[in-house]
Short mmCIF file of N, CA and C in Angstrom, two decimals:
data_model
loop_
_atom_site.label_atom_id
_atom_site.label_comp_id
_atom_site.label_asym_id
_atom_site.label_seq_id
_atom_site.Cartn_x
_atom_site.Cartn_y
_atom_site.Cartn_z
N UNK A 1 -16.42 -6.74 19.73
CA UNK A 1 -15.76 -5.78 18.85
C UNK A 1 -15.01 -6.53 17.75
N UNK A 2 -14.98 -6.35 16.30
CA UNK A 2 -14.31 -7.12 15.31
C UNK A 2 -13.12 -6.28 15.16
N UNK A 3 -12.06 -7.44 15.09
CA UNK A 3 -10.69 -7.17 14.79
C UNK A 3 -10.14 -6.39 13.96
N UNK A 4 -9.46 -5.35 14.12
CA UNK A 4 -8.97 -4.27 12.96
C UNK A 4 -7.78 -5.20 12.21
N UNK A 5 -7.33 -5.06 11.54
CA UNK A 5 -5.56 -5.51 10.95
C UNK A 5 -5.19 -4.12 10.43
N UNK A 6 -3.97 -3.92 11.26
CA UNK A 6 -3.03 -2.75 10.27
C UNK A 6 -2.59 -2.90 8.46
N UNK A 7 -2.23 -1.73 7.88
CA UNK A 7 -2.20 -2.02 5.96
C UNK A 7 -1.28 -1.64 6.20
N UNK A 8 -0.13 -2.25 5.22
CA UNK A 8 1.07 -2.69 4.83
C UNK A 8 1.14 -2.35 3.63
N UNK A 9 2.40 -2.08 2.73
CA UNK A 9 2.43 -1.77 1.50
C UNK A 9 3.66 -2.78 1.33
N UNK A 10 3.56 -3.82 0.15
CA UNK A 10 4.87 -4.50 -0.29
C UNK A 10 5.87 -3.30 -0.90
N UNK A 11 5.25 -1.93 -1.75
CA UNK A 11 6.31 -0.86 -1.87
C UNK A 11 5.79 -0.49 -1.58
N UNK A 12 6.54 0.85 -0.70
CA UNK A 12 6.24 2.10 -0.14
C UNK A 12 5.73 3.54 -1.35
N UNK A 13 5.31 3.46 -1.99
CA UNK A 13 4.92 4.70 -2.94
C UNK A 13 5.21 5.99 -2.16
N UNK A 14 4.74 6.25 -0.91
CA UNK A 14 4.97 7.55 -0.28
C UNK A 14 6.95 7.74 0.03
N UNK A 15 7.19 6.56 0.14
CA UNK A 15 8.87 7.02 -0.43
C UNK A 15 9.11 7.33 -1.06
N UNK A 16 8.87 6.74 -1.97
CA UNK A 16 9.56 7.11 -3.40
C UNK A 16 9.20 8.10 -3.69
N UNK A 17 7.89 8.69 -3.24
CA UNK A 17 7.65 10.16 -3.79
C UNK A 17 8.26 11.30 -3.20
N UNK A 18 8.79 10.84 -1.62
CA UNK A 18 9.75 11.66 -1.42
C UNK A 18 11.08 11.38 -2.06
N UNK A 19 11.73 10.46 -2.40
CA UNK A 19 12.93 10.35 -2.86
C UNK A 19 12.89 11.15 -4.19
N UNK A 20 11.69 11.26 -5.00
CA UNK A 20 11.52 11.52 -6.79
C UNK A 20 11.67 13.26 -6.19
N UNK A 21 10.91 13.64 -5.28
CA UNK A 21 11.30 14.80 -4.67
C UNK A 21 12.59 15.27 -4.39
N UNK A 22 13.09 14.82 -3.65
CA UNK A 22 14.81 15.22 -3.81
C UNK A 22 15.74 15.47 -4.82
N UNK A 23 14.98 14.72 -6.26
CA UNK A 23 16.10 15.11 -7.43
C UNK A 23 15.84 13.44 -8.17
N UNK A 24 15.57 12.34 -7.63
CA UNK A 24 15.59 11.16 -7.77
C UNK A 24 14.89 10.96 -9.19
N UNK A 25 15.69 11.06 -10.57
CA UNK A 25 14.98 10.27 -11.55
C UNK A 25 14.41 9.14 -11.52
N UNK A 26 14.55 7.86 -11.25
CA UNK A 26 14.35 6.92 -11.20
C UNK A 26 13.17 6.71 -10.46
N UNK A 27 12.76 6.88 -9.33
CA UNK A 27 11.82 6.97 -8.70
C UNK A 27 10.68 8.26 -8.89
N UNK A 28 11.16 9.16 -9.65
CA UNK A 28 10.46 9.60 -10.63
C UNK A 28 9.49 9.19 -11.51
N UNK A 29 10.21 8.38 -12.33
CA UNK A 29 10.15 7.67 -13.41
C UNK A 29 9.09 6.45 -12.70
N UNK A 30 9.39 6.23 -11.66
CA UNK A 30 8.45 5.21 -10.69
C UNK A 30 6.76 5.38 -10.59
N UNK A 31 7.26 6.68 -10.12
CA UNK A 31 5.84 7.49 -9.56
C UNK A 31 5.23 7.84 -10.71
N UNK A 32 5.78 8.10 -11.91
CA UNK A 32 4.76 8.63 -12.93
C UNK A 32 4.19 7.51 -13.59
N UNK A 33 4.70 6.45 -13.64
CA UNK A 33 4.48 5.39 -14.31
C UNK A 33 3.08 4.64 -13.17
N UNK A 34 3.05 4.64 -12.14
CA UNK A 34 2.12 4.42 -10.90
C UNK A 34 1.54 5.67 -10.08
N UNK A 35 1.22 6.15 -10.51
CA UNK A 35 -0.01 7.05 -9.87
C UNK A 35 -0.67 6.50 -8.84
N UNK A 36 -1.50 5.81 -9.81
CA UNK A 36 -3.02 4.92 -8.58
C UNK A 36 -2.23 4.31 -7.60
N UNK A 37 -1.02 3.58 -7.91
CA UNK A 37 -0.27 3.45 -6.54
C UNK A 37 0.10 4.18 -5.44
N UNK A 38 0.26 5.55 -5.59
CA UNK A 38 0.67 6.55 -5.28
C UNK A 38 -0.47 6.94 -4.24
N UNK A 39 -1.87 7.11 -4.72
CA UNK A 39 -3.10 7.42 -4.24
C UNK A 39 -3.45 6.08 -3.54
N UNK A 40 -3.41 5.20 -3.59
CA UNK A 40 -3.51 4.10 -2.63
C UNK A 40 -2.93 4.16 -1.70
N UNK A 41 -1.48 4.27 -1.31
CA UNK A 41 -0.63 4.45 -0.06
C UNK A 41 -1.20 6.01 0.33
N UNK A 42 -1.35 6.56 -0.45
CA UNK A 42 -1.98 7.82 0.41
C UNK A 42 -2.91 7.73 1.26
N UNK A 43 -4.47 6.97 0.69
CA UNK A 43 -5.33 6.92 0.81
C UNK A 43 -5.47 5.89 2.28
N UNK A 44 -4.63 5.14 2.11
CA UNK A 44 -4.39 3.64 3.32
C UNK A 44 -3.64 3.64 4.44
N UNK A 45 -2.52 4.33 3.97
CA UNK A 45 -1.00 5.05 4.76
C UNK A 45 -1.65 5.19 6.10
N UNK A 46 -1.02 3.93 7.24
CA UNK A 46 -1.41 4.28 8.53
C UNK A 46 -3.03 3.76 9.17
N UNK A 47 -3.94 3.74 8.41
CA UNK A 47 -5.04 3.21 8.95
C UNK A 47 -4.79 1.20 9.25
N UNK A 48 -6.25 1.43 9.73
CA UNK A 48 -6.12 -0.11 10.08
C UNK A 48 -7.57 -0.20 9.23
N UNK A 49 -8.19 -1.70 8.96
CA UNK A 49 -9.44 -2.72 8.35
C UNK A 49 -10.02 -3.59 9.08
N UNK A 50 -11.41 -3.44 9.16
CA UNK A 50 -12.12 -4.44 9.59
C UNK A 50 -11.90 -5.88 8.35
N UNK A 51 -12.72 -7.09 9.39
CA UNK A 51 -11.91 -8.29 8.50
C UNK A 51 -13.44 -8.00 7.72
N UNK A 52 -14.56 -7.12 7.88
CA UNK A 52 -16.24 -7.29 7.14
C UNK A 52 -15.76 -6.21 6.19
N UNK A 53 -14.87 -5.41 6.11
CA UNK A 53 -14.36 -4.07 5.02
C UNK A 53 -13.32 -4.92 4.52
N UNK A 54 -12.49 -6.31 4.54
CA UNK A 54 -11.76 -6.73 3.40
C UNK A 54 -12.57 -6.99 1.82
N UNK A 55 -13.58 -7.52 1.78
CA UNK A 55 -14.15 -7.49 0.20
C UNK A 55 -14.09 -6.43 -0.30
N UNK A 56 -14.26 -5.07 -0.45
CA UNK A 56 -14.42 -4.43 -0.51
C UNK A 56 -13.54 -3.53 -0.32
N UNK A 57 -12.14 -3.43 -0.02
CA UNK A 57 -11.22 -3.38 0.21
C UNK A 57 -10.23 -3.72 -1.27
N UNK A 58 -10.26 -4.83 -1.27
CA UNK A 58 -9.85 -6.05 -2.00
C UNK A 58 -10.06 -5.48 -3.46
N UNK A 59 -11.38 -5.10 -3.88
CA UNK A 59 -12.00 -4.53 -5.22
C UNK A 59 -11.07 -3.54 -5.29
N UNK A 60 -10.73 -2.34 -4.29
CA UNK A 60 -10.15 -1.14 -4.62
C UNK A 60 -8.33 -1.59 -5.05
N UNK A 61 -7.99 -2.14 -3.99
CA UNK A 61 -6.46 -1.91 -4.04
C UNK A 61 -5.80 -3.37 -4.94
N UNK A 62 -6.50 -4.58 -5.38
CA UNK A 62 -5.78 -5.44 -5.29
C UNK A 62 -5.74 -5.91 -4.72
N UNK A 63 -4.60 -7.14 -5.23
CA UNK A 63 -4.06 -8.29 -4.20
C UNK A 63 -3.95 -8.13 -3.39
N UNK A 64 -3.82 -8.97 -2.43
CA UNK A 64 -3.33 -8.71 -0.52
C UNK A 64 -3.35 -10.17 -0.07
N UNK A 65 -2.47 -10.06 1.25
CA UNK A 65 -1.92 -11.30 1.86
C UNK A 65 -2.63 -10.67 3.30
N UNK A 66 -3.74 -11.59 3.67
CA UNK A 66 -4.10 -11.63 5.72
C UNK A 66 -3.33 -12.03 6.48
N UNK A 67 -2.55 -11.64 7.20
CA UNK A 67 -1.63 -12.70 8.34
C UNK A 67 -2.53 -12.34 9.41
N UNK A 68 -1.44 -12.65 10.70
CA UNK A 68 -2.77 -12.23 11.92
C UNK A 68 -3.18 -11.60 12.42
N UNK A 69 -2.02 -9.94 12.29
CA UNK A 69 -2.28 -8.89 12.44
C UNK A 69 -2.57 -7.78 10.99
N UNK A 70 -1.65 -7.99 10.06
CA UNK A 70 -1.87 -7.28 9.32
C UNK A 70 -2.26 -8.07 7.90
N UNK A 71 -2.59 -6.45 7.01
CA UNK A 71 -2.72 -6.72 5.23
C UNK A 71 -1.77 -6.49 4.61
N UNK A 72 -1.08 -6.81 4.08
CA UNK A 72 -0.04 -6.60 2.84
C UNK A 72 -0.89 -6.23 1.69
N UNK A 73 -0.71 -5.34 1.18
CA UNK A 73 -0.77 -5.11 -0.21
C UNK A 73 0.15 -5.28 -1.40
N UNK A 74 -0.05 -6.17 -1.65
CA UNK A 74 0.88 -6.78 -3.05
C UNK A 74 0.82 -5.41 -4.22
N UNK A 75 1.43 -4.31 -3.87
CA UNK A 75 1.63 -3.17 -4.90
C UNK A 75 3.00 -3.03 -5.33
N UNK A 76 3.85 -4.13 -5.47
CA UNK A 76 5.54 -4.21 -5.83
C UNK A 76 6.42 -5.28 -5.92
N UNK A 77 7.40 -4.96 -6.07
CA UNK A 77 7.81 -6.39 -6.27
C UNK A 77 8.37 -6.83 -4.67
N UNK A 78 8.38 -8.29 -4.74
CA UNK A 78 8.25 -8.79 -3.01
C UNK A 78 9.24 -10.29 -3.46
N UNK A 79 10.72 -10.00 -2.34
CA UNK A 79 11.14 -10.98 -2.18
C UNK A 79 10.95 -12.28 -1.44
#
């Protein structure tokens, strides 16, 4: 059986879209400016990846970091 890895988001987009929800300009201002970000954490939010579905993967979302369990998606800024 090939190894799944859980997806990770460096920002959370599905926050912020609840926060822009509450009244939150700023994260407002976040979300409109990043959409496709928006639809990516939607789209990813919670699943896991085969390591033969990373190329391909990779094309859709961007950057990303493999560790040993999971993907990071480099969609923010990362200390």
């Amino acid at each position: 059986m090939e190894k799944e890895y859980k997806i990770k988001f460096t920002a959370n987009y599905l926050q912020y879209e609840e926060w822009a929800n509450e009244g939150d300009s700023y994260f407002q201002n976040v979300i409109d400016n990043n959409s496709d970000q928006l639809e990516i954490c939607k789209k990813w939010s919670g699943k896991k990846i085969k390591l033969s579905e990373i190329p391909e993967f990779i094309k859709e979302v961007g950057e990303c970091v493999i560790s040993e369990d999971e993907i990071e998606i480099y969609n923010g800024y990362r200390e």
